[in-house]
Coordinates of C-alpha atoms in Angstrom, one line a residue:
Chain A
M163 CA 20.7 3.7 8.4
K164 CA 18.7 5.7 10.1
A165 CA 15.6 4.7 8.0
F166 CA 16.8 0.9 8.3
L167 CA 17.0 1.2 12.2
R168 CA 13.9 2.6 12.6
H169 CA 12.1 -0.2 10.3
F170 CA 13.6 -2.5 12.2
S171 CA 12.9 -1.5 15.7
F172 CA 9.0 -1.4 14.1
E173 CA 9.0 -4.7 12.8
F174 CA 10.6 -6.2 15.7
V175 CA 8.0 -4.5 18.1
N176 CA 5.3 -5.9 15.6
G177 CA 6.7 -9.5 16.0
V178 CA 5.3 -8.9 19.5
R179 CA 2.7 -6.6 19.2
N180 CA 0.7 -8.5 16.6
K181 CA -1.2 -11.4 18.0
N182 CA -0.6 -14.0 15.2
L183 CA 3.0 -13.6 15.2
L184 CA 3.2 -13.6 18.9
L185 CA 1.5 -17.0 18.7
L186 CA 3.9 -18.4 15.8
T187 CA 7.2 -16.8 17.3
Y188 CA 6.8 -17.2 21.1
L189 CA 3.7 -19.0 22.3
L190 CA 3.5 -22.0 19.8
P191 CA 7.3 -23.1 19.9
V192 CA 7.8 -22.2 23.9
G193 CA 4.4 -24.0 24.5
F194 CA 5.2 -27.0 22.4
Y195 CA 8.7 -27.2 24.1
L196 CA 7.2 -27.3 27.5
M197 CA 4.7 -30.0 26.4
M198 CA 7.4 -32.3 24.7
G199 CA 9.4 -31.9 27.9
F200 CA 7.0 -33.0 30.3
V201 CA 5.3 -35.4 28.0
M202 CA 7.3 -37.1 25.4
V203 CA 10.2 -37.6 27.5
E204 CA 8.2 -39.8 29.6
I205 CA 7.3 -41.7 26.6
N206 CA 10.6 -42.1 24.8
P207 CA 13.3 -41.4 27.3
L208 CA 15.9 -41.3 24.4
F209 CA 14.1 -37.9 22.7
L210 CA 16.0 -36.2 25.8
E211 CA 19.3 -36.7 23.8
H212 CA 18.1 -34.4 21.0
M213 CA 15.6 -32.3 22.8
I214 CA 17.7 -28.8 22.5
P215 CA 18.2 -29.1 18.8
A216 CA 14.7 -30.4 17.9
M217 CA 12.9 -27.9 19.8
V218 CA 15.2 -25.2 18.6
I219 CA 14.5 -26.1 15.0
F220 CA 10.7 -26.6 15.5
G221 CA 11.0 -22.9 16.6
M222 CA 12.4 -21.6 13.5
L223 CA 9.8 -23.8 11.3
S224 CA 6.8 -22.5 13.1
A225 CA 8.3 -19.0 13.5
A226 CA 9.2 -18.8 9.8
L227 CA 7.3 -21.1 7.7
L228 CA 4.0 -20.2 9.3
G229 CA 4.8 -16.6 10.3
I230 CA 6.4 -14.8 7.3
P231 CA 4.8 -15.9 4.0
D232 CA 1.2 -14.8 5.1
P233 CA 2.0 -11.1 5.8
L234 CA 3.9 -10.5 2.7
V235 CA 1.0 -11.7 0.6
T236 CA -1.4 -9.7 2.4
S237 CA 1.0 -6.7 2.6
R238 CA 1.3 -6.5 -1.1
E239 CA -2.6 -7.3 -2.2
N240 CA -3.6 -4.6 0.7
G241 CA -1.3 -1.7 -1.1
V242 CA 1.1 -1.7 1.9
F243 CA 4.1 -2.1 -0.4
R244 CA 2.7 0.5 -2.4
S245 CA 2.8 2.9 0.5
Y246 CA 6.3 1.7 1.1
K247 CA 7.3 2.6 -2.6
I248 CA 6.0 5.8 -2.7
N249 CA 7.8 6.8 0.4
G250 CA 11.3 5.3 -0.9
V251 CA 11.4 1.8 1.1
P252 CA 13.5 -0.2 -1.3
S253 CA 12.4 -3.7 -2.0
L254 CA 15.5 -5.2 -0.7
T255 CA 14.7 -3.5 2.7
I256 CA 11.1 -5.0 2.6
L257 CA 12.2 -8.6 2.5
L258 CA 15.2 -8.0 5.0
M259 CA 13.1 -6.8 7.8
P260 CA 11.0 -9.6 8.2
A261 CA 13.9 -12.0 8.1
L262 CA 16.1 -10.0 10.4
S263 CA 13.2 -9.5 13.0
T264 CA 12.3 -13.2 12.7
I265 CA 16.2 -14.1 13.7
I266 CA 16.5 -12.0 16.2
H267 CA 13.2 -13.4 17.8
L268 CA 14.5 -17.0 17.3
V269 CA 17.4 -16.0 19.5
I270 CA 15.1 -15.2 22.3
V271 CA 13.2 -18.3 21.8
T272 CA 16.1 -20.4 21.3
A273 CA 17.7 -19.1 24.6
I274 CA 14.8 -19.5 26.5
I275 CA 15.0 -23.2 25.1
T276 CA 18.6 -23.7 25.2
F277 CA 18.8 -22.9 29.1
S278 CA 15.9 -23.9 30.5
A279 CA 16.2 -27.6 29.1
P280 CA 18.7 -28.5 31.1
V281 CA 17.3 -27.1 34.2
L282 CA 13.6 -28.2 33.7
F283 CA 14.2 -31.4 32.0
D284 CA 17.8 -32.6 32.7
A285 CA 18.3 -32.2 28.5
P286 CA 22.1 -32.2 27.7
S287 CA 23.6 -29.1 26.7
P288 CA 25.4 -28.0 23.6
V289 CA 28.9 -29.2 23.8
N290 CA 30.7 -26.6 21.4
W291 CA 28.8 -23.1 21.8
G292 CA 30.4 -21.8 18.7
W293 CA 29.3 -24.7 16.4
Y294 CA 25.9 -24.4 18.1
G295 CA 25.6 -20.9 17.3
L296 CA 26.9 -21.0 13.8
I297 CA 24.7 -23.8 12.8
F298 CA 21.7 -21.9 14.5
L299 CA 22.1 -19.1 12.1
A300 CA 22.9 -21.3 9.4
A301 CA 19.5 -22.8 9.6
S302 CA 17.7 -19.8 10.5
V303 CA 18.6 -18.4 7.2
A304 CA 17.6 -21.5 5.6
V305 CA 14.4 -21.4 6.8
V306 CA 13.7 -17.6 6.5
G307 CA 14.9 -17.4 3.2
L308 CA 12.9 -20.1 1.8
S309 CA 9.8 -18.6 4.0
I310 CA 10.6 -15.2 2.2
L311 CA 10.5 -17.2 -1.1
I312 CA 7.4 -18.7 -0.4
G313 CA 5.6 -15.3 0.6
V314 CA 6.9 -13.5 -2.8
I315 CA 5.8 -16.4 -5.2
S316 CA 2.4 -17.1 -3.4
K317 CA -0.4 -15.3 -5.4
T318 CA -2.8 -15.6 -2.3
S319 CA -2.6 -16.6 1.5
R320 CA -4.3 -19.9 0.8
M321 CA -1.1 -20.6 -1.7
T322 CA 1.5 -19.9 1.2
V323 CA -0.6 -22.2 3.4
L324 CA -0.1 -25.0 0.9
W325 CA 3.4 -24.3 0.1
S326 CA 4.5 -23.7 3.6
Q327 CA 3.1 -27.2 4.5
L328 CA 4.8 -28.9 1.8
V329 CA 8.0 -27.9 3.8
Y330 CA 6.9 -28.0 7.6
L331 CA 4.8 -31.4 7.9
P332 CA 7.5 -33.4 6.2
S333 CA 10.1 -31.5 8.4
M334 CA 8.1 -32.2 11.2
M335 CA 7.4 -36.0 10.5
L336 CA 10.8 -36.7 8.6
G337 CA 13.3 -34.0 9.7
G338 CA 15.0 -36.0 12.9
L339 CA 12.7 -33.9 15.2
M340 CA 10.6 -36.8 16.7
I341 CA 12.4 -39.9 15.1
P342 CA 16.1 -39.9 14.6
Y343 CA 17.2 -40.1 10.6
S344 CA 19.0 -43.4 11.1
L345 CA 15.7 -44.9 12.0
L346 CA 14.1 -43.8 8.8
P347 CA 13.7 -46.4 5.9
E348 CA 16.5 -46.1 3.4
S349 CA 14.3 -44.6 0.9
V350 CA 12.4 -42.2 3.2
Q351 CA 15.9 -40.8 4.2
R352 CA 16.8 -39.7 0.6
L353 CA 13.6 -37.7 0.7
A354 CA 14.4 -36.7 4.2
R355 CA 18.0 -35.2 3.0
I356 CA 16.3 -32.3 0.8
L357 CA 15.1 -30.7 4.2
P358 CA 16.3 -28.2 5.9
A359 CA 15.2 -29.9 9.1
T360 CA 17.0 -32.7 8.8
L361 CA 20.4 -31.0 7.7
A362 CA 20.1 -28.8 10.7
M363 CA 19.7 -31.7 12.9
N364 CA 22.7 -33.6 11.6
A365 CA 25.0 -30.6 11.7
F366 CA 23.7 -30.0 15.4
N367 CA 24.1 -33.7 16.4
G368 CA 27.7 -34.1 14.5
L369 CA 29.3 -30.2 15.3
A370 CA 27.5 -29.1 18.3
M371 CA 25.8 -31.2 20.6
G372 CA 28.5 -34.3 21.0
G373 CA 26.9 -36.9 19.3
V374 CA 27.5 -38.4 15.6
S375 CA 26.2 -37.2 12.5
D376 CA 24.7 -39.5 9.8
F377 CA 26.0 -37.8 6.7
S378 CA 28.7 -34.7 6.2
A379 CA 27.9 -32.2 9.0
W380 CA 30.1 -29.8 7.5
G381 CA 28.2 -30.0 4.1
S382 CA 24.7 -29.7 5.7
V383 CA 26.1 -26.4 7.1
A384 CA 27.1 -25.2 3.7
T385 CA 24.0 -26.4 2.1
L386 CA 22.0 -24.4 4.5
V387 CA 23.6 -21.4 4.0
S388 CA 23.8 -21.7 0.2
G389 CA 20.1 -22.9 0.0
G390 CA 19.3 -19.8 2.3
V391 CA 21.1 -17.1 0.5
L392 CA 20.1 -18.4 -2.9
A393 CA 16.2 -18.2 -1.7
F394 CA 16.8 -14.7 -0.8
I395 CA 18.2 -13.9 -4.3
L396 CA 15.4 -15.4 -6.0
A397 CA 12.9 -13.8 -3.8
L398 CA 14.5 -10.4 -4.4
F399 CA 14.5 -11.1 -8.2
L400 CA 10.8 -12.1 -8.1
F401 CA 9.5 -9.6 -5.9
S402 CA 6.6 -7.7 -6.8
W403 CA 5.1 -4.4 -5.3
D404 CA 1.8 -4.7 -6.2
S405 CA 0.1 -7.9 -8.2
R406 CA -2.4 -5.8 -10.2
N407 CA 0.1 -3.3 -11.7
T408 CA 3.7 -4.6 -11.9
T409 CA 5.0 -7.6 -13.6
R410 CA 7.0 -10.2 -12.1
R411 CA 11.0 -10.2 -13.6
A412 CA 10.3 -14.0 -14.2
H413 CA 7.4 -16.8 -13.7
P414 CA 7.2 -17.4 -9.9
L415 CA 8.1 -21.3 -10.5
L416 CA 11.8 -20.0 -10.8
G417 CA 11.2 -20.1 -7.1
L418 CA 11.8 -24.0 -7.1
A419 CA 15.4 -23.1 -7.9
A420 CA 15.8 -22.5 -4.4
L421 CA 15.9 -26.4 -4.1
L422 CA 18.9 -26.8 -5.9
P423 CA 21.8 -26.9 -3.3
Y424 CA 19.3 -29.1 -1.2
L425 CA 19.1 -31.7 -4.3
L426 CA 22.8 -31.5 -5.5
Q427 CA 23.8 -32.2 -1.8
V428 CA 22.2 -35.6 -1.7
F429 CA 24.6 -36.8 -4.2
F430 CA 27.9 -35.0 -3.4
N431 CA 27.3 -35.0 0.4
Chain B
M186 CA 2.3 30.0 -12.5
D187 CA 3.4 29.8 -16.1
Q188 CA 6.0 27.4 -16.0
S189 CA 5.3 23.9 -16.5
L190 CA 6.0 21.5 -13.5
I191 CA 4.2 18.6 -15.1
E192 CA 4.4 17.7 -19.1
V193 CA 2.5 15.0 -20.2
D194 CA 2.8 14.2 -24.0
N195 CA 0.7 12.0 -26.0
F196 CA 0.9 9.4 -23.5
T197 CA -0.7 6.1 -23.6
K198 CA -1.3 3.4 -21.1
R199 CA -2.8 -0.2 -22.4
Y200 CA -4.0 -3.2 -20.2
Q201 CA -3.8 -6.1 -22.9
D202 CA -6.3 -5.1 -25.1
F203 CA -8.0 -2.4 -23.3
I204 CA -6.6 1.2 -23.8
A205 CA -7.0 2.6 -20.4
V206 CA -5.4 6.0 -21.5
D207 CA -5.2 7.0 -25.2
K208 CA -2.8 9.8 -26.4
V209 CA -3.5 12.2 -23.7
S210 CA -1.0 15.5 -23.5
F211 CA -1.3 18.2 -21.2
S212 CA 0.9 20.0 -18.9
V213 CA 0.8 21.3 -15.3
H214 CA 2.2 24.9 -14.1
E215 CA 3.8 25.0 -10.9
G216 CA 1.8 26.2 -8.0
E217 CA -1.0 25.2 -9.6
I218 CA -4.1 22.7 -8.5
F219 CA -5.1 20.6 -11.4
G220 CA -8.2 18.9 -10.8
L221 CA -8.4 15.3 -12.8
L222 CA -12.1 14.4 -13.2
G223 CA -13.7 11.7 -15.0
P224 CA -16.2 8.6 -14.4
N225 CA -14.9 5.6 -13.0
G226 CA -13.0 3.8 -15.5
A227 CA -12.0 7.2 -17.3
G228 CA -8.1 6.4 -16.7
K229 CA -7.6 9.1 -13.7
T230 CA -5.9 6.7 -11.8
S231 CA -3.7 5.4 -14.4
T232 CA -2.9 8.3 -15.5
L233 CA -2.0 9.6 -11.5
E234 CA 0.2 6.0 -10.9
C235 CA 2.2 6.8 -14.4
L236 CA 3.0 10.4 -12.9
E237 CA 3.8 8.8 -9.6
G238 CA 6.3 6.3 -10.9
L239 CA 3.9 3.1 -9.9
R240 CA 3.4 2.1 -13.4
Q241 CA 4.9 2.8 -16.8
P242 CA 3.1 4.4 -19.9
D243 CA 3.2 2.4 -22.9
T244 CA 3.9 5.2 -25.5
G245 CA 4.8 8.8 -25.0
S246 CA 6.4 11.0 -22.5
I247 CA 5.7 11.9 -18.9
R248 CA 7.9 14.4 -17.0
V249 CA 7.4 15.4 -13.0
A250 CA 9.6 18.3 -12.3
G251 CA 12.0 17.2 -15.2
I252 CA 11.9 13.5 -13.8
I253 CA 10.9 10.7 -16.0
P254 CA 8.8 9.1 -13.1
A255 CA 9.4 5.2 -14.5
S256 CA 13.0 4.8 -15.0
E257 CA 14.4 7.8 -12.3
F258 CA 11.9 7.2 -9.5
H259 CA 14.7 7.3 -6.8
K260 CA 15.0 10.7 -7.5
L261 CA 11.1 11.4 -7.9
R262 CA 10.2 10.0 -4.2
N263 CA 11.6 13.0 -2.5
V264 CA 10.0 15.4 -4.9
I265 CA 6.4 14.0 -4.7
G266 CA 4.1 13.0 -2.5
V267 CA 1.1 10.8 -2.7
Q268 CA -2.0 10.1 -1.1
L269 CA -3.4 6.8 -2.9
Q270 CA -6.5 5.9 -3.4
S271 CA -6.1 2.1 -2.5
S272 CA -3.0 1.9 -0.3
S273 CA -2.7 0.5 3.3
L274 CA -0.1 0.0 6.3
P275 CA 0.7 -2.8 8.3
D276 CA -2.0 -3.5 10.9
S277 CA 0.1 -2.9 14.2
I278 CA 1.8 0.6 12.8
T279 CA 0.7 3.4 15.3
P280 CA 0.7 7.0 13.2
L281 CA 3.4 8.1 15.4
E282 CA 5.6 5.3 14.3
A283 CA 4.5 5.6 10.7
I284 CA 5.3 9.4 10.6
K285 CA 8.5 8.3 12.5
L286 CA 9.6 5.7 9.6
F287 CA 8.7 7.4 6.7
S288 CA 10.2 10.6 8.2
A289 CA 13.6 8.7 8.2
Y290 CA 13.2 7.2 4.5
H291 CA 12.3 11.3 3.2
Q292 CA 15.8 12.1 5.2
V293 CA 13.0 15.0 7.0
E294 CA 12.4 15.4 10.8
P295 CA 8.9 14.1 11.6
R296 CA 6.1 16.7 12.0
F297 CA 4.2 15.4 14.7
E298 CA 2.0 19.1 14.5
I299 CA 0.4 17.7 11.5
L300 CA -1.6 14.7 13.5
D301 CA -3.2 17.6 15.9
R302 CA -4.5 20.0 13.0
L303 CA -6.2 17.0 11.2
G304 CA -7.4 15.8 14.7
L305 CA -5.7 12.5 14.6
D306 CA -3.5 13.2 17.8
V307 CA -6.0 11.6 20.2
K308 CA -5.2 8.4 17.9
K309 CA -1.4 8.8 17.5
S310 CA -0.7 5.7 19.5
A311 CA -3.6 3.7 18.1
Q312 CA -2.5 0.8 15.6
Y313 CA -3.5 0.9 12.2
Y314 CA -6.2 -1.3 12.6
E315 CA -8.0 0.2 15.0
L316 CA -8.4 3.7 12.8
S317 CA -11.7 4.7 11.0
T318 CA -11.5 4.9 7.1
G319 CA -11.5 8.6 7.6
Q320 CA -8.7 8.5 10.1
K321 CA -6.7 6.5 7.7
R322 CA -7.2 8.8 5.1
K323 CA -5.9 11.5 7.3
L324 CA -2.8 9.5 8.1
A325 CA -2.1 8.9 4.3
L326 CA -2.8 12.8 3.8
I327 CA -0.2 13.3 6.5
L328 CA 2.4 10.8 5.5
A329 CA 2.4 12.5 2.0
I330 CA 2.3 16.2 3.1
M331 CA 5.0 15.7 5.8
H332 CA 8.1 16.0 3.6
Q333 CA 6.9 19.1 2.1
P334 CA 6.9 17.9 -1.3
R335 CA 6.9 20.0 -4.5
V336 CA 4.2 18.0 -6.2
L337 CA 1.3 16.3 -4.5
F338 CA -1.1 13.8 -5.7
L339 CA -4.5 13.3 -4.1
D340 CA -6.5 10.8 -5.2
E341 CA -10.1 11.3 -3.6
P342 CA -8.5 13.1 -0.7
T343 CA -11.5 13.7 1.1
A344 CA -13.7 10.5 0.6
G345 CA -15.0 9.2 3.9
L346 CA -14.3 12.4 5.7
D347 CA -16.6 14.3 7.9
V348 CA -17.7 17.8 7.0
S349 CA -15.5 19.5 9.3
T350 CA -12.5 17.7 8.4
R351 CA -13.1 18.5 4.8
S352 CA -12.9 22.0 5.3
V353 CA -9.9 21.6 7.4
L354 CA -8.1 19.5 4.6
H355 CA -9.4 22.2 2.0
Q356 CA -7.8 25.2 3.9
M357 CA -4.6 22.8 4.1
I358 CA -4.4 22.2 0.4
K359 CA -4.8 26.0 -0.3
E360 CA -2.3 26.4 2.2
L361 CA 0.3 24.1 0.4
Q362 CA -0.7 26.1 -2.9
R363 CA 0.4 29.1 -1.4
G364 CA 3.6 27.2 -0.1
G365 CA 4.5 26.6 -3.6
T366 CA 3.4 23.2 -3.8
T367 CA 1.8 21.9 -7.0
I368 CA -1.1 19.5 -6.5
I369 CA -2.7 17.3 -8.8
L370 CA -6.2 16.4 -7.4
A371 CA -8.0 13.4 -8.8
T372 CA -12.0 13.7 -7.2
H373 CA -15.3 12.6 -8.0
D374 CA -16.6 15.6 -5.9
M375 CA -17.3 18.0 -8.5
A376 CA -18.0 21.1 -5.9
E377 CA -14.4 20.2 -4.2
A378 CA -12.8 20.2 -8.1
E379 CA -14.6 23.8 -8.5
Q380 CA -13.9 25.2 -5.2
L381 CA -10.2 24.1 -5.3
S382 CA -9.0 23.6 -8.8
D383 CA -7.5 26.4 -10.8
R384 CA -7.6 24.3 -13.9
V385 CA -9.6 20.9 -14.7
A386 CA -8.9 18.4 -17.0
I387 CA -11.9 16.0 -17.7
L388 CA -11.2 12.4 -19.0
L389 CA -13.8 10.3 -20.9
N390 CA -12.7 6.8 -21.9
G391 CA -9.4 7.3 -21.6
K392 CA -9.3 10.6 -24.0
L393 CA -8.8 14.0 -22.8
V394 CA -12.3 15.5 -23.5
K395 CA -11.9 19.1 -21.7
I396 CA -9.2 21.0 -20.1
G397 CA -9.5 24.6 -18.5
S398 CA -10.4 26.5 -15.6
P399 CA -13.8 25.6 -14.0
L400 CA -15.2 28.8 -15.1
E401 CA -14.0 28.3 -18.6
I402 CA -15.8 24.9 -18.8
T403 CA -18.7 25.9 -17.4
A404 CA -18.9 28.9 -19.9
T405 CA -18.5 26.7 -22.9
G406 CA -21.2 24.6 -22.4
A407 CA -25.0 24.4 -23.5
G408 CA -25.9 24.8 -20.0
L409 CA -28.8 27.0 -19.0
T410 CA -28.3 30.0 -16.5
K411 CA -30.7 29.6 -13.5
I412 CA -32.4 33.3 -12.8
S413 CA -34.9 32.9 -9.8
V414 CA -37.0 36.5 -9.2
R415 CA -39.5 37.3 -6.7
T416 CA -42.0 40.4 -6.8
R417 CA -44.1 41.4 -4.5
F418 CA -47.3 41.2 -6.6
S419 CA -46.1 38.3 -8.5
S420 CA -46.6 40.1 -11.9
L421 CA -43.8 38.3 -13.9
P422 CA -45.0 36.9 -16.9
D423 CA -44.9 33.0 -17.7
A424 CA -45.0 32.8 -21.4
M425 CA -41.6 31.5 -23.0
N426 CA -41.5 34.6 -25.5
S427 CA -41.6 37.4 -22.5
F428 CA -38.2 37.6 -21.9
P429 CA -35.2 37.2 -25.0
A430 CA -33.1 33.8 -24.5
V431 CA -35.3 31.9 -22.2
S432 CA -35.7 28.4 -22.7
H433 CA -37.9 27.3 -20.2
I434 CA -39.8 28.5 -17.2
L435 CA -40.6 27.4 -13.8
H436 CA -42.7 28.5 -10.9
Q437 CA -40.9 27.4 -7.2
D438 CA -42.3 28.3 -4.0
E439 CA -42.7 32.4 -4.4
Y440 CA -40.2 32.3 -7.1
Q441 CA -40.7 32.7 -10.7
V442 CA -37.6 30.8 -12.4
Y443 CA -36.3 31.3 -15.9
F444 CA -33.6 29.4 -17.8
S445 CA -31.7 31.7 -19.8
T446 CA -28.9 30.4 -22.7
D447 CA -27.9 34.1 -22.7
I448 CA -28.3 35.8 -19.1
G449 CA -27.6 39.7 -20.2
P450 CA -30.4 40.3 -22.4
T451 CA -32.8 38.1 -20.2
V452 CA -32.0 40.0 -16.8
S453 CA -31.7 43.2 -18.9
A454 CA -35.3 42.8 -20.1
L455 CA -36.3 41.7 -16.7
I456 CA -35.3 44.9 -14.9
E457 CA -36.8 47.1 -18.1
Y458 CA -40.0 45.2 -17.3
L459 CA -40.1 45.5 -13.4
D460 CA -39.1 49.5 -14.0
R461 CA -42.3 49.7 -16.2
S462 CA -44.8 47.7 -14.2
D463 CA -46.2 48.6 -10.8
D464 CA -44.4 45.4 -8.9
T465 CA -41.4 45.8 -7.0
L466 CA -38.5 43.5 -6.9
V467 CA -38.0 41.4 -3.7
D468 CA -35.1 39.1 -5.0
L469 CA -33.0 37.9 -7.8
R470 CA -30.7 35.1 -7.8
I471 CA -28.6 33.8 -10.6
E472 CA -26.9 30.7 -10.4
R473 CA -24.7 30.0 -13.4
P474 CA -24.4 26.2 -14.7
S475 CA -21.9 24.4 -12.0
L476 CA -18.7 22.1 -13.0
E477 CA -20.7 19.2 -12.0
D478 CA -23.8 20.3 -14.6
R479 CA -21.2 20.7 -17.2
F480 CA -19.2 17.4 -16.4
L481 CA -22.5 15.4 -16.6
E482 CA -23.3 17.2 -20.0
I483 CA -19.9 16.2 -21.2
T484 CA -20.1 12.4 -19.9
N485 CA -23.7 12.2 -21.4
L486 CA -22.7 13.4 -24.7
G487 CA -19.6 11.2 -24.6
E488 CA -21.7 8.3 -23.8
R489 CA -24.5 8.4 -26.3
Q490 CA -21.2 9.1 -28.9

């Protein structure tokens, strides 16, 4: 436990000390939130209605999808994991540390956005704080789990960019952050439904913000949690200490199985 | 020093069709410094990594302190300390944090005094990416020894270190040995291996071609002993048959240099000659073939075959 806590405290500090992580975890989400608050609300006053959840989800996408995978790949390729292995750091801990520290950083960013938006921009606050917290956790687990999996299965840093952008860009455009889900064409809605961002926005709107969900909000929360947990389990199964010396338990494409909960909920939710 | 702590029996490691290590067997005694030598690609790192539990042998058996490294790594990690040739730490970690972190995983109290010993105390709060190559190697060594392991694996421990730090490191290695640590030293530095090792094994193309103490290995070669002699009147003969067992002669500065295949008869004949002549001995130096000479002889022979 002492080792775990010490490792966690280092990982947490690393998120602030490392300039790239600082940029992706704090500066980009908070900077973008302020810009959207001052500019977007002038252009589209309706944006204010879902500003808080949209900016919280944007923070998750930036911190996790852009911040987690690349350090995992470079650590594996540079021999950091080899150092960890010979000193007895378990693979579970190696994957849990960036996941937990990112979620804690996200709690801070979320608090900044949630408490400043009503004051700065007159954005509506959540009406159900319990659900707000639970949906935040579910969405964080989903996005962080997916990000860890991308870091584990990618061979190179370039591949992490490709895989991350495959989730990040559609989430930004179709996830309900900029354009409400209900305004998307039906064919695009089907595609948007498999994105964690869409499910999180739907759950926030239906259960926490006092709005109306476009499809089952409970189902969205369940999908986010199961998708995140499945992605983490797959990451642990496919984890490799060293790409030169150790072989994976299965082909990295098995990681695509993490999409199953998202695909299934399109039919059942 | 007669109890085997490491036992390697008929060990083979393959990478697809390439055989990196081929049926190698050796044992390392408790408290011994065991040098693992060989040119690049000889199989040293593969052997070390299988001993450390980082790779799995294809055939044969390996035991380190009675533990099978590949399948019982959880038991092995507190028994061994490893300074890897290619390893790293997170860019933003400081030496202090690294010591605290890995001490916690080894369940020992952090030993910060080693930082001072290796001259790394001034950089104890610097981030890893700010350290020089030598400082990174020092930190890797500190992390390898801080939990006082029974077996210490050092892969090129002094590469990139300055002369004074090398000397401190050599002292530390000897101290660790006196404290009972068994040390496996893989190095390209023959002088270092000769100075520190009780026994060395020479690997060539994945095979173990020589094992023994540095003295035994140098003595078994066809290496010539260099006898440099300086006399007051420089009267020494320069004909090949002047003294027994001389294979060739050189004149270097004020010295007559004889290369002998059998040092005893050559030196006796030299002294007798000087007794009989009116000349007086000023300086006599005898240099036996070094481990490096013998290593080059073995590896050149291996490559020719």
